[in-house]
Structure formats: C-alpha cells, structure tokens
PDB file of C-alpha atoms in Angstrom:
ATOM      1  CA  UNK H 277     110.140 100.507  90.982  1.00 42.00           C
ATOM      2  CA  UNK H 278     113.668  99.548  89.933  1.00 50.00           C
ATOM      3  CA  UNK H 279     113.595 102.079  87.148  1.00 46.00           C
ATOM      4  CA  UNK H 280     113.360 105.468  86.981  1.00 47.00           C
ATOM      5  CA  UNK H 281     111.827 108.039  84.272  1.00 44.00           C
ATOM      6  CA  UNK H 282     113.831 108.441  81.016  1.00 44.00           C
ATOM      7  CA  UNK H 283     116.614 110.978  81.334  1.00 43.00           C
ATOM      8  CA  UNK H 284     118.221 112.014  77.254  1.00 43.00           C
ATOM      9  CA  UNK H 285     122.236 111.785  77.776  1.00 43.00           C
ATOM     10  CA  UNK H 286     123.973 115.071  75.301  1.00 43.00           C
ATOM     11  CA  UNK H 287     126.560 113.100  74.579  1.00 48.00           C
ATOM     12  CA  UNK H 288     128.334 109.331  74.622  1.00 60.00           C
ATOM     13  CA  UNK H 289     131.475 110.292  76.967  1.00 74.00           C
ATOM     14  CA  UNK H 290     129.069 108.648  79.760  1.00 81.00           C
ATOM     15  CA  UNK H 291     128.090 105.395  78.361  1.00 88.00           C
ATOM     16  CA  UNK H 292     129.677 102.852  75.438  1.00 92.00           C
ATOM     17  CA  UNK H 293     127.737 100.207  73.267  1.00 92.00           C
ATOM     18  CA  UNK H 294     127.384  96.439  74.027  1.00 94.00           C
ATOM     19  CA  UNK H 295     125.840  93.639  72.429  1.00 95.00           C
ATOM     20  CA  UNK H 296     123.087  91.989  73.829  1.00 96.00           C
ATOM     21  CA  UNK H 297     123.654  88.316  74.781  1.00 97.00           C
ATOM     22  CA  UNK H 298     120.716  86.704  75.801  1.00 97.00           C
ATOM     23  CA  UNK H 299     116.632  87.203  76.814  1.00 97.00           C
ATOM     24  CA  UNK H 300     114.076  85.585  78.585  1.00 96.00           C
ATOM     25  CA  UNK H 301     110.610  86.799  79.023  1.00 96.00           C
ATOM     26  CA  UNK H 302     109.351  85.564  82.264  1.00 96.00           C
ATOM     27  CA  UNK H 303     105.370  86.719  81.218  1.00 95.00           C
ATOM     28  CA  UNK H 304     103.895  89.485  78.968  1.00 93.00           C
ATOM     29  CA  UNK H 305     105.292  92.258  81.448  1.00 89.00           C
ATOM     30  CA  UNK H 306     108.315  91.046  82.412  1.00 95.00           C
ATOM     31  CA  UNK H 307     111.339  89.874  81.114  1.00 96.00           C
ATOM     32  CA  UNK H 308     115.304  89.836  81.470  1.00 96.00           C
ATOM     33  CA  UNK H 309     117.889  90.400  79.163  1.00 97.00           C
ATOM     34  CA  UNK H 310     121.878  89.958  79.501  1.00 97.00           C
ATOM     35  CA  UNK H 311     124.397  92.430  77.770  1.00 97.00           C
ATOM     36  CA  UNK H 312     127.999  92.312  77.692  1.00 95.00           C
ATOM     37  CA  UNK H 313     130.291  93.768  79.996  1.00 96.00           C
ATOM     38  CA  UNK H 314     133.303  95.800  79.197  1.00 95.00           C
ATOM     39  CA  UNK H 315     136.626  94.749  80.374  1.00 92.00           C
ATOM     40  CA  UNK H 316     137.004  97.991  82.350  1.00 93.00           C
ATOM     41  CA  UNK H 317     133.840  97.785  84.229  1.00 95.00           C
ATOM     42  CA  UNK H 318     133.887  97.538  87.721  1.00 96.00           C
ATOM     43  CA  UNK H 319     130.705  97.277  90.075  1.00 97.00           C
ATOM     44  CA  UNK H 320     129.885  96.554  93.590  1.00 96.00           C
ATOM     45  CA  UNK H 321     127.106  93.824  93.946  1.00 96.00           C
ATOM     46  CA  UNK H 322     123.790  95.491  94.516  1.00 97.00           C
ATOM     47  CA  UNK H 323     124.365  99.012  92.231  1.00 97.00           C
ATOM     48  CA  UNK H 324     122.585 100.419  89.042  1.00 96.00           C
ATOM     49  CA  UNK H 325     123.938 102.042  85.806  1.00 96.00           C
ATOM     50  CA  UNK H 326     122.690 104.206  82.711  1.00 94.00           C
ATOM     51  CA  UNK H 327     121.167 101.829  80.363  1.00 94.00           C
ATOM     52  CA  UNK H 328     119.465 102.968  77.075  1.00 91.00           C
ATOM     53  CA  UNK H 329     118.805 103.009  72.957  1.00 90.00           C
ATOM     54  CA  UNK H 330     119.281 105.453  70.505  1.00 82.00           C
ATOM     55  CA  UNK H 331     116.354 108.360  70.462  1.00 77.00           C
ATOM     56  CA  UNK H 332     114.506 107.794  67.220  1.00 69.00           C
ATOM     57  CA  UNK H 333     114.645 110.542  64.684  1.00 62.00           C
ATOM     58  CA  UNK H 334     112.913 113.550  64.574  1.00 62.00           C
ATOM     59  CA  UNK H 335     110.690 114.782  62.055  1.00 63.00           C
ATOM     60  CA  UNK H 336     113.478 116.079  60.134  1.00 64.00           C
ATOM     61  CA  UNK H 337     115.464 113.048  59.987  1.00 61.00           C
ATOM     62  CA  UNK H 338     117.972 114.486  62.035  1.00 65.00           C
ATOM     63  CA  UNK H 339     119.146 111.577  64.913  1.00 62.00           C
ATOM     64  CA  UNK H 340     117.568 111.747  68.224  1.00 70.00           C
ATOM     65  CA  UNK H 341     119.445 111.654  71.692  1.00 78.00           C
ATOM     66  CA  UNK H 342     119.523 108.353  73.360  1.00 82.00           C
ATOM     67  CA  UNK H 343     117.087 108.080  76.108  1.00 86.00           C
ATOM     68  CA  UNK H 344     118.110 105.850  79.162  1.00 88.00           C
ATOM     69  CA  UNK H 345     117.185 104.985  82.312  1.00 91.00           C
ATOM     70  CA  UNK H 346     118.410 103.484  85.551  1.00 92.00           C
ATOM     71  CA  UNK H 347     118.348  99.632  85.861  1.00 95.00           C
ATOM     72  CA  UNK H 348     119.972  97.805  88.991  1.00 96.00           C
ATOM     73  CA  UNK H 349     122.397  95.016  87.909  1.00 97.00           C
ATOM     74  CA  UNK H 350     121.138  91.671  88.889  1.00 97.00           C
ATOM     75  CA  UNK H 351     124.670  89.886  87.875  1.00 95.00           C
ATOM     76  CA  UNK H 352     127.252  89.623  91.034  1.00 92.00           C
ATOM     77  CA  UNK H 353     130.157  91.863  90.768  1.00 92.00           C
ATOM     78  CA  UNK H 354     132.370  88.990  89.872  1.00 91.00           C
ATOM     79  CA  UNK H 355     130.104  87.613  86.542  1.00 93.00           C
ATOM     80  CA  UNK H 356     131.250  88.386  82.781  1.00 94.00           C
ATOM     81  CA  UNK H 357     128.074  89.726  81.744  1.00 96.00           C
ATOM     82  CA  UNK H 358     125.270  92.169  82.886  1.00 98.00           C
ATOM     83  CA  UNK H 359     122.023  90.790  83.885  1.00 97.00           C
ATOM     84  CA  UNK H 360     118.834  93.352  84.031  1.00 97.00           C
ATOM     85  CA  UNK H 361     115.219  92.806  84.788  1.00 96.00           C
ATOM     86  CA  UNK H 362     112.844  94.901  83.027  1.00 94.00           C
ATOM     87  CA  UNK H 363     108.975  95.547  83.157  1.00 92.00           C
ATOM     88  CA  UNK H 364     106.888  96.188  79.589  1.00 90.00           C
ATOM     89  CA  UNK H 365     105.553  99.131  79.090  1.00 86.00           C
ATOM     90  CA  UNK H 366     103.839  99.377  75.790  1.00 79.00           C
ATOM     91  CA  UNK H 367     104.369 102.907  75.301  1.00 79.00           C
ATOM     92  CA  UNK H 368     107.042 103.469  77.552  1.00 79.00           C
ATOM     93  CA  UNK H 369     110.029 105.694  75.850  1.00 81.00           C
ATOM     94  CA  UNK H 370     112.501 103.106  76.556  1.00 86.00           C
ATOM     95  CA  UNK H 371     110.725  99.575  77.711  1.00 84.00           C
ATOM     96  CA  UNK H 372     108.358 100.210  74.417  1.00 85.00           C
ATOM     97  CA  UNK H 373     111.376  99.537  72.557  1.00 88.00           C
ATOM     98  CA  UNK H 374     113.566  97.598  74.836  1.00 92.00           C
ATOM     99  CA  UNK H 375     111.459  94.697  75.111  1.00 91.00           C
ATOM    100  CA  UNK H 376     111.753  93.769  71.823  1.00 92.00           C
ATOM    101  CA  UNK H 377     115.752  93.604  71.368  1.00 94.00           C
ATOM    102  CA  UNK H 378     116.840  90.036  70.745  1.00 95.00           C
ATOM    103  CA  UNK H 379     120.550  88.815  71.228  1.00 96.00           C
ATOM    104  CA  UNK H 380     122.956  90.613  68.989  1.00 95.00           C
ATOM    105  CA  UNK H 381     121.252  93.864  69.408  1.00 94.00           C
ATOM    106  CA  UNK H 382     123.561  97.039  70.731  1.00 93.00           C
ATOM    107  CA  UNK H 383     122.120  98.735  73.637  1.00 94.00           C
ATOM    108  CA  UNK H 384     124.070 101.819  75.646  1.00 94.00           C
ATOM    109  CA  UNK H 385     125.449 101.224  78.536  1.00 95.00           C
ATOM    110  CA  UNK H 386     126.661 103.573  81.469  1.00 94.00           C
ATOM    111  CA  UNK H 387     129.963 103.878  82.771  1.00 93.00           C
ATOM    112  CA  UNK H 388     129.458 104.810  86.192  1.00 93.00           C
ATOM    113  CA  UNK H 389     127.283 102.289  88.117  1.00 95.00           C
ATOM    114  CA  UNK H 390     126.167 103.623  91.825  1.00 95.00           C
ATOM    115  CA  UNK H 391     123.554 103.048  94.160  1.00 95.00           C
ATOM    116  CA  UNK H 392     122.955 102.449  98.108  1.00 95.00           C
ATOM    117  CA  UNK H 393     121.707  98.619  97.907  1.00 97.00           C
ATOM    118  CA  UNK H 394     124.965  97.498  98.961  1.00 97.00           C
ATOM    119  CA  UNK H 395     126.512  96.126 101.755  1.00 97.00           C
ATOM    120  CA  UNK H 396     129.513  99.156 102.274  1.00 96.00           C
ATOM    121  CA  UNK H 397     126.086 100.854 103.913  1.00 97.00           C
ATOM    122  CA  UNK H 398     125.253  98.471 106.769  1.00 98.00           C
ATOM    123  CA  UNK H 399     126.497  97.657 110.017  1.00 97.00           C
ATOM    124  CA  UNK H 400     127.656  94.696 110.248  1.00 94.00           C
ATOM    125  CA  UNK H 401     125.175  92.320 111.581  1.00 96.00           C
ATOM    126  CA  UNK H 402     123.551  88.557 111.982  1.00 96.00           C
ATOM    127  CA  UNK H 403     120.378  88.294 109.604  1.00 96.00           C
ATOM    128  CA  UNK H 404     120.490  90.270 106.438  1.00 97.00           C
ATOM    129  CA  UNK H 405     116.600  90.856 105.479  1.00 97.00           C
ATOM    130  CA  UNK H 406     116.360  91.755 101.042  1.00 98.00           C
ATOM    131  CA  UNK H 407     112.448  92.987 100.669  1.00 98.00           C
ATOM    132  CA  UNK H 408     111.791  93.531  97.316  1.00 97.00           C
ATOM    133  CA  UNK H 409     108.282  93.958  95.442  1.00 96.00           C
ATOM    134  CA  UNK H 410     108.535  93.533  91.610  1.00 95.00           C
ATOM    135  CA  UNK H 411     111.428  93.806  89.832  1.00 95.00           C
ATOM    136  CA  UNK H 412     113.074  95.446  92.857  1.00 95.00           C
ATOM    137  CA  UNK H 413     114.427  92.029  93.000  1.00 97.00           C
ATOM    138  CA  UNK H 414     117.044  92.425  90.703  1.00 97.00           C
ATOM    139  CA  UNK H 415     119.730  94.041  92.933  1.00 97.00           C
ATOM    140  CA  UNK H 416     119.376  91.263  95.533  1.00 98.00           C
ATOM    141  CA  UNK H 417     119.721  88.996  92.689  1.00 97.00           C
ATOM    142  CA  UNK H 418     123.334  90.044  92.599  1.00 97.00           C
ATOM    143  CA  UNK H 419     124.033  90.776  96.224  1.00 98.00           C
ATOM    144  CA  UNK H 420     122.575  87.214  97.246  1.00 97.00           C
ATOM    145  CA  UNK H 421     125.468  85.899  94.440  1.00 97.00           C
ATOM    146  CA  UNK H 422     128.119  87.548  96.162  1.00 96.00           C
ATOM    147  CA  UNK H 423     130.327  85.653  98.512  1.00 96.00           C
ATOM    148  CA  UNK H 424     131.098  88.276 100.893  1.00 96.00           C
ATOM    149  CA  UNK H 425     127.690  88.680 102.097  1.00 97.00           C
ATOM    150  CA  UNK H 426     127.892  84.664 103.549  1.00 97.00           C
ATOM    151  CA  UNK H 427     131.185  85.628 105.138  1.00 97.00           C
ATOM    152  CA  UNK H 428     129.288  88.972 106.842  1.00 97.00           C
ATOM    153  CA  UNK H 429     126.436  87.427 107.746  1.00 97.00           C
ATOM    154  CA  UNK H 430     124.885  84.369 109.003  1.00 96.00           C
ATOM    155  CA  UNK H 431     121.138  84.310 107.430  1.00 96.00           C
ATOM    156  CA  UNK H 432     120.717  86.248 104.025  1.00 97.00           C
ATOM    157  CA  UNK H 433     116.763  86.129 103.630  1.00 97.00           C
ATOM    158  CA  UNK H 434     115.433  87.399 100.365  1.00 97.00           C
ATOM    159  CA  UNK H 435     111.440  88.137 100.329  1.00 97.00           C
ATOM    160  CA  UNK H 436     110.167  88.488  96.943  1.00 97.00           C
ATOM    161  CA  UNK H 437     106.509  90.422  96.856  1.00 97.00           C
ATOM    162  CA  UNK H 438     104.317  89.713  93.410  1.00 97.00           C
ATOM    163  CA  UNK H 439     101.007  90.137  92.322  1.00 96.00           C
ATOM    164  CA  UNK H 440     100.760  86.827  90.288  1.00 96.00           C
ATOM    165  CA  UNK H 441     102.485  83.564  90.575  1.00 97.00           C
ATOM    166  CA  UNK H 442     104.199  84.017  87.663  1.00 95.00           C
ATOM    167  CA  UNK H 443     105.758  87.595  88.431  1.00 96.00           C
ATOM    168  CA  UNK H 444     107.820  85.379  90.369  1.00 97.00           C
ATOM    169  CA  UNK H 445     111.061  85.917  88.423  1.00 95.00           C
ATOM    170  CA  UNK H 446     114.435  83.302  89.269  1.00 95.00           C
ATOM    171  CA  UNK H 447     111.548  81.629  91.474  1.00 96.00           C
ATOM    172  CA  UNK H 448     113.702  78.137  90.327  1.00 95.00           C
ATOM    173  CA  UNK H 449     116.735  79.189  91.173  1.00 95.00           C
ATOM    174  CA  UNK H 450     116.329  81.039  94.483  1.00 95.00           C
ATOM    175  CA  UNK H 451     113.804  77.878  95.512  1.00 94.00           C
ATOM    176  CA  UNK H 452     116.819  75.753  94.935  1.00 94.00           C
ATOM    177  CA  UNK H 453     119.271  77.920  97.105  1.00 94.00           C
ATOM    178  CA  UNK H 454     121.621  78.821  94.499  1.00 95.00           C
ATOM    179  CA  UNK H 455     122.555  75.410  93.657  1.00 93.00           C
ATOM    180  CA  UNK H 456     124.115  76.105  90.582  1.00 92.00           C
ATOM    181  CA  UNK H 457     125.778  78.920  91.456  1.00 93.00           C
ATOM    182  CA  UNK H 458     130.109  78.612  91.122  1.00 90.00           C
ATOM    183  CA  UNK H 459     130.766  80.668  94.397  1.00 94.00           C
ATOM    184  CA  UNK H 460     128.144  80.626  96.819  1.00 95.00           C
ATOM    185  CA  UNK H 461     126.307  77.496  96.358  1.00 94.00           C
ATOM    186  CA  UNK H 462     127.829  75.566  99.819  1.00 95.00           C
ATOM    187  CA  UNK H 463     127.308  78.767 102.023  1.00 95.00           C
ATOM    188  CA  UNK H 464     123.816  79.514 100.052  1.00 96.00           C
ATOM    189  CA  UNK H 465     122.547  75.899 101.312  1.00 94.00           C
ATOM    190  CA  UNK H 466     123.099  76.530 104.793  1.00 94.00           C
ATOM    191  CA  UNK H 467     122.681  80.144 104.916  1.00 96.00           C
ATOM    192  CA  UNK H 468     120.293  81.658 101.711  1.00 96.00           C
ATOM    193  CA  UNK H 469     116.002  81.366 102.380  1.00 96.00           C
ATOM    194  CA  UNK H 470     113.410  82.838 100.008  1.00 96.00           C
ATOM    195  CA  UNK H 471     110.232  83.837 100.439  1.00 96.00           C
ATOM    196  CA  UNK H 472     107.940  84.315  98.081  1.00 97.00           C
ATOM    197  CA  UNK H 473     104.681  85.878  98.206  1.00 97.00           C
ATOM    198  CA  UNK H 474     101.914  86.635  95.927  1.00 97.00           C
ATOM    199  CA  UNK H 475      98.940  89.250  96.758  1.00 97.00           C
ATOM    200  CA  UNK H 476      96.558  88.292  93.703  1.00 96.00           C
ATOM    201  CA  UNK H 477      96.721  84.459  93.598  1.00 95.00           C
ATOM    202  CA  UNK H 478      96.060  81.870  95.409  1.00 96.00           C
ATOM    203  CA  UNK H 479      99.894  80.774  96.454  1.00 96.00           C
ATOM    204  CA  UNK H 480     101.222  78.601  99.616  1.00 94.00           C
ATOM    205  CA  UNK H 481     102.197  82.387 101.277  1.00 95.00           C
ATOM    206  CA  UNK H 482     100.058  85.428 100.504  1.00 96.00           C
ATOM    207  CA  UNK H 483     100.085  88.804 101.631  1.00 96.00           C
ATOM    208  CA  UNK H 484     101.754  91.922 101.086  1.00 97.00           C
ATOM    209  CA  UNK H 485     105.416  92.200 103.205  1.00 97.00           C
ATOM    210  CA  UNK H 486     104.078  94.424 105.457  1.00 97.00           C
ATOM    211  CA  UNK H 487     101.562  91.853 106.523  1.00 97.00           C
ATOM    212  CA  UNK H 488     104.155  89.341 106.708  1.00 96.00           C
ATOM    213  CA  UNK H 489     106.244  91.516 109.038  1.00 96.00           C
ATOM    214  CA  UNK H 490     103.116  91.932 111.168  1.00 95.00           C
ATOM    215  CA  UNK H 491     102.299  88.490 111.931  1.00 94.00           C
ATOM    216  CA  UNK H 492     105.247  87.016 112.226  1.00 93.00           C
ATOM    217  CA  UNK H 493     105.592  84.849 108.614  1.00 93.00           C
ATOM    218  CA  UNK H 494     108.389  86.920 107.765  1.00 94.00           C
ATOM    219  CA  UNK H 495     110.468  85.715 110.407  1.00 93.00           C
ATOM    220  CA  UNK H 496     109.387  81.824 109.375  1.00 87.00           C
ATOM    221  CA  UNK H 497     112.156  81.865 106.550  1.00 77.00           C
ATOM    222  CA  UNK H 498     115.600  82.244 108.990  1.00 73.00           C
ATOM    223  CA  UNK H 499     116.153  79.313 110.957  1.00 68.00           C
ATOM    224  CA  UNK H 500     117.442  81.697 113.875  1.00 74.00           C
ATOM    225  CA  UNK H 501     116.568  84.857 115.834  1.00 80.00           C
ATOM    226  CA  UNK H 502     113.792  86.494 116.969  1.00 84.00           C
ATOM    227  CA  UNK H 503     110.141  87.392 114.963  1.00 89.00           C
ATOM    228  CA  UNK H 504     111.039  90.765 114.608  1.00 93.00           C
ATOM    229  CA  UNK H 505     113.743  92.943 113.679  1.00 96.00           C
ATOM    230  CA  UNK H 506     116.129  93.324 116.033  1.00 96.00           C
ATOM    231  CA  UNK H 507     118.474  96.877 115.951  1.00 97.00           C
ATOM    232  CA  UNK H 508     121.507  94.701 117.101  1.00 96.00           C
ATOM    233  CA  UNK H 509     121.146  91.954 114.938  1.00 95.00           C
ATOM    234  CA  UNK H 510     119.283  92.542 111.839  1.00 97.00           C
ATOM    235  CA  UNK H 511     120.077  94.502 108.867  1.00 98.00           C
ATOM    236  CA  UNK H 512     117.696  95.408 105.992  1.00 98.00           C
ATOM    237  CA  UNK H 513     117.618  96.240 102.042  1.00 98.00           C
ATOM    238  CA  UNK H 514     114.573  97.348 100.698  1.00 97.00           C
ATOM    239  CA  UNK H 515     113.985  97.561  96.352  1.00 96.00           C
ATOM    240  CA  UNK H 516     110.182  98.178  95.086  1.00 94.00           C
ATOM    241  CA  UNK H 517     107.761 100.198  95.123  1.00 93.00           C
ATOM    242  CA  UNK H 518     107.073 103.508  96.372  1.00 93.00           C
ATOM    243  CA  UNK H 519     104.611 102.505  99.078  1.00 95.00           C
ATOM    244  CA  UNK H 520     106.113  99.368 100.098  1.00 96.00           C
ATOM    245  CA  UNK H 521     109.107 101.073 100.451  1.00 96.00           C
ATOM    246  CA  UNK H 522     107.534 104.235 102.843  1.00 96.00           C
ATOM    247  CA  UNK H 523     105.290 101.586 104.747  1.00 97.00           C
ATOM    248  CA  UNK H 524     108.581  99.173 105.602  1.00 98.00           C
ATOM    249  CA  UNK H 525     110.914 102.073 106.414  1.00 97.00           C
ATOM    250  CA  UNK H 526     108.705 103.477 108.603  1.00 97.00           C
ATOM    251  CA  UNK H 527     108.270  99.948 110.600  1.00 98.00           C
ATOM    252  CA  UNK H 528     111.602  99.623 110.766  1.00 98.00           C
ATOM    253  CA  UNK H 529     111.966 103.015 112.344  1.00 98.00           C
ATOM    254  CA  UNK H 530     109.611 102.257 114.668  1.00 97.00           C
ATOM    255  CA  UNK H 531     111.671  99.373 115.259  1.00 97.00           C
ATOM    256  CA  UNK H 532     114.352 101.292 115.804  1.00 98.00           C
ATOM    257  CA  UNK H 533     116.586 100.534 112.897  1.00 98.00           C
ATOM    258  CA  UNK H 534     118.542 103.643 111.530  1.00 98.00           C
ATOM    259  CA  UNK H 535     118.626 104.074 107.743  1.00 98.00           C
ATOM    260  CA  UNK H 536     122.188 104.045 106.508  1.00 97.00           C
ATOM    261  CA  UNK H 537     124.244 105.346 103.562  1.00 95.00           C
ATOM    262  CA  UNK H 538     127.145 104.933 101.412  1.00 93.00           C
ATOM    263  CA  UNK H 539     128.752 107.811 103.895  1.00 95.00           C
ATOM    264  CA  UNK H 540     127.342 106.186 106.964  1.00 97.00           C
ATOM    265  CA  UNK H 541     126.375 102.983 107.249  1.00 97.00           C
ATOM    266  CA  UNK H 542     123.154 101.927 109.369  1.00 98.00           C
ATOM    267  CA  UNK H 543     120.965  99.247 109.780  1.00 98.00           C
ATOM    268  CA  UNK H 544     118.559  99.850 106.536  1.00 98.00           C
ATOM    269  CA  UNK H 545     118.892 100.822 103.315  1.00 98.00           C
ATOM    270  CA  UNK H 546     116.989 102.186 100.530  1.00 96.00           C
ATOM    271  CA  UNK H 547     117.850 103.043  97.022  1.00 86.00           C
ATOM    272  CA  UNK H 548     116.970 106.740  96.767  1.00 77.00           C
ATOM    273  CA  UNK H 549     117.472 106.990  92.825  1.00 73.00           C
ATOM    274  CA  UNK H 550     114.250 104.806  92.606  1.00 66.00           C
ATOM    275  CA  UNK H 551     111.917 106.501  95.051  1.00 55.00           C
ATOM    276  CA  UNK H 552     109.482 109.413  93.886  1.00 41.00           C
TER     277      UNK H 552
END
C-alpha cells in the first residue's frame, strides 16, 4: 500500500490548509483528487507528505485532532498542484471521509514531504524498472513526469500490477507515452514503456510481476538489454503491496542488486514508510 495507518497530528505547526481543486473517481475503490500547492512547497519527484481532515468531535462537542496519513505525490516536482491517488475504504478513519470531498473542500496538508522513491537513491544506471501494484503507482506517476530521469537514464519502464481492468488508473495517459505532457513528452516517446497487467481479468498481459519477471514478459516492454536484471545496468523502484514488495526485493537480491537509500544510493529502492 501507498498509505499508511492514521497517525492524529497535536498540533497545525506541521501541516497548513488547501483547497481541493479537482476529483476523479477511476471505479468504486479508487479515485484521485488534486489540492493546491503552497508557494513555499518544495518536493523531489517520487516523495510523500502528511495529508488529512479535521478529527470529528467528540461526544462532548469538543473538536477532535486531525487524523492524517501518508500519501505519495503523483504530480512532478515542477507542477502547480498536488495530485494523490487514494483507495475507498468505507470505514476507514480518513478514506471514509476523504472520498467524498468535492473541489473547494479544505483538506490538511504536510509541510515536510520525504520518502526513498526517488532517484537521489540509485546508482546511476541504463534501464530504470517502476513496479508498482495498486495505487503504489502514484509516486512513479510523478517520477516518470520528471525530466531528469530521461537525461539519467535511457529506458524508464513503469509496470503497473491490478486486479481488474479498470484498477488501471492513468492507463490513457501512460498508453499514450506522456503525450500531453509539457516537459517530457519528446524523451517519453522514445524512452517511457508501460506495462500493464491485470491478475483477475481477462487482459492482453496477465499475471502477477513476479511472474512476469520469471518468464521473461517483463523484459518485453524496453526495447534494449537483457531479460533480466542486470546489477550494472538496471535500477529498480518498487511501490505496493507488502508481499509484492518482499517477493521482488528478494529476486532482486538474488539478482544481486543492492537496496539503496537516501544516505547511500544502490540499485533498488523501496519506500519503507509504506511497508508493515
């Protein structure tokens, strides 16, 4: 997952207030939203931040604390709003409620966005692999918008895991390369694939990524290198779930890929915050 459990902040010196701009619900468990983003706020492509709503009251009327949780950005660094992408949860603390906030609506916002998924933690390298399941997408969403990784590396493959066809969130626009994108679009058609891959449906590529790294369709999507990962070469960012996540690492281990970090960079990456 791309979230993590609800945390209550004590007070508001670590987040501010911003309007929502815009939503779109991809399905009855998924959508994305759009707030505004502060002049002052400064991100690297592939981080998280504090997002949240007020607590509701107590019994006594008294206000509650607002409870928030950790979303990755899916905006690049350089765009002048902040994209998220959010599962339902009916009686979740915070999705419960945050699914139903239309454009105008104030949501709080951290100040201090952070996170591994970005590319100050890996090596520099050929073939930069972005394995997400669900809406561990939504980092790569912004890294795959950001022109420096075209200039770092010369295949950016994003592999987008789903259980139904329509869990396929920004299928349009990462089927059409970015086309429409300001900054990356030229690079993007030479240099961006996508892969997506559904477990539950019948869809032209099914399987679960591990199963695509085991026989080989994985590698279909670059139009160069070898079918498999490659320590010199290849560099990986993994977003999703728990066991996808555990199962990957562990073949790229095996592999002989080092995981890297903000303090030393390697050849793989996870984000930590989102793993239980």
């Amino acid at each position: 997952m791309h979230v993590r459990a609800p945390v209550l902040i004590p007070d508001s010196a670590a987040f501010t207030t911003m309007a929502v701009k815009w939503v779109k619900h991809w399905n009855e468990h998924l959508f994305s939203f759009a707030v505004e983003r502060p002049a002052s706020f400064r991100f690297r492509s592939g981080e998280f931040v504090m997002l949240g709503l007020p607590g509701l009251p107590g019994d006594d009327g008294t206000p509650g604390k607002p409870v928030m949780r950790a979303y990755s950005i899916a905006s690049p660094s350089w765009a002048e709003e902040l994209e998220f992408l959010s599962i339902k949860v009916a009686e979740g603390p915070l999705t419960g409620r945050l699914q139903a906030v239309k454009p105008g609506d104030q949501l709080y916002l951290g100040k201090k966005p952070t996170g591994t998924l970005v590319l100050d933690a890996l090596l520099g390298g050929k073939r930069l692999f972005m394995l997400s399941t669900g809406t561990g997408l939504a980092p790569f969403l912004s890294v795959a918008r950001d022109p420096e990784v075209y200039d770092r590396f010369e295949q950016v493959v994003i592999v987008h895991g789903v259980r139904r066809v329509d869990d396929l969130a920004w299928r349009d626009m990462l089927t059409a390369q970015l086309a429409d994108d300001p900054l990356v679009a030229d690079q993007a058609l030479l240099q961006f694939h996508y892969l997506p891959a559904v477990t539950r449906e019948q869809f032209h590529t099914m399987g679960r990524i591990t199963t695509l790294i085991e026989d080989g369709r994985l590698f279909d999507a670059p139009v160069v290198g070898e079918r498999r990962f490659d320590p010199e070469t290849d560099r990986v960012m993994l977003c999703g779930s728990t066991e996808m996540i555990r199962e990957t690492a562990g073949m790229l281990e095996a592999a002989g890929l080092v995981e890297g970090s903000n303090a030393n960079p390697g050849q793989f990456v996870i984000e930590r915050a989102f793993v239980g």
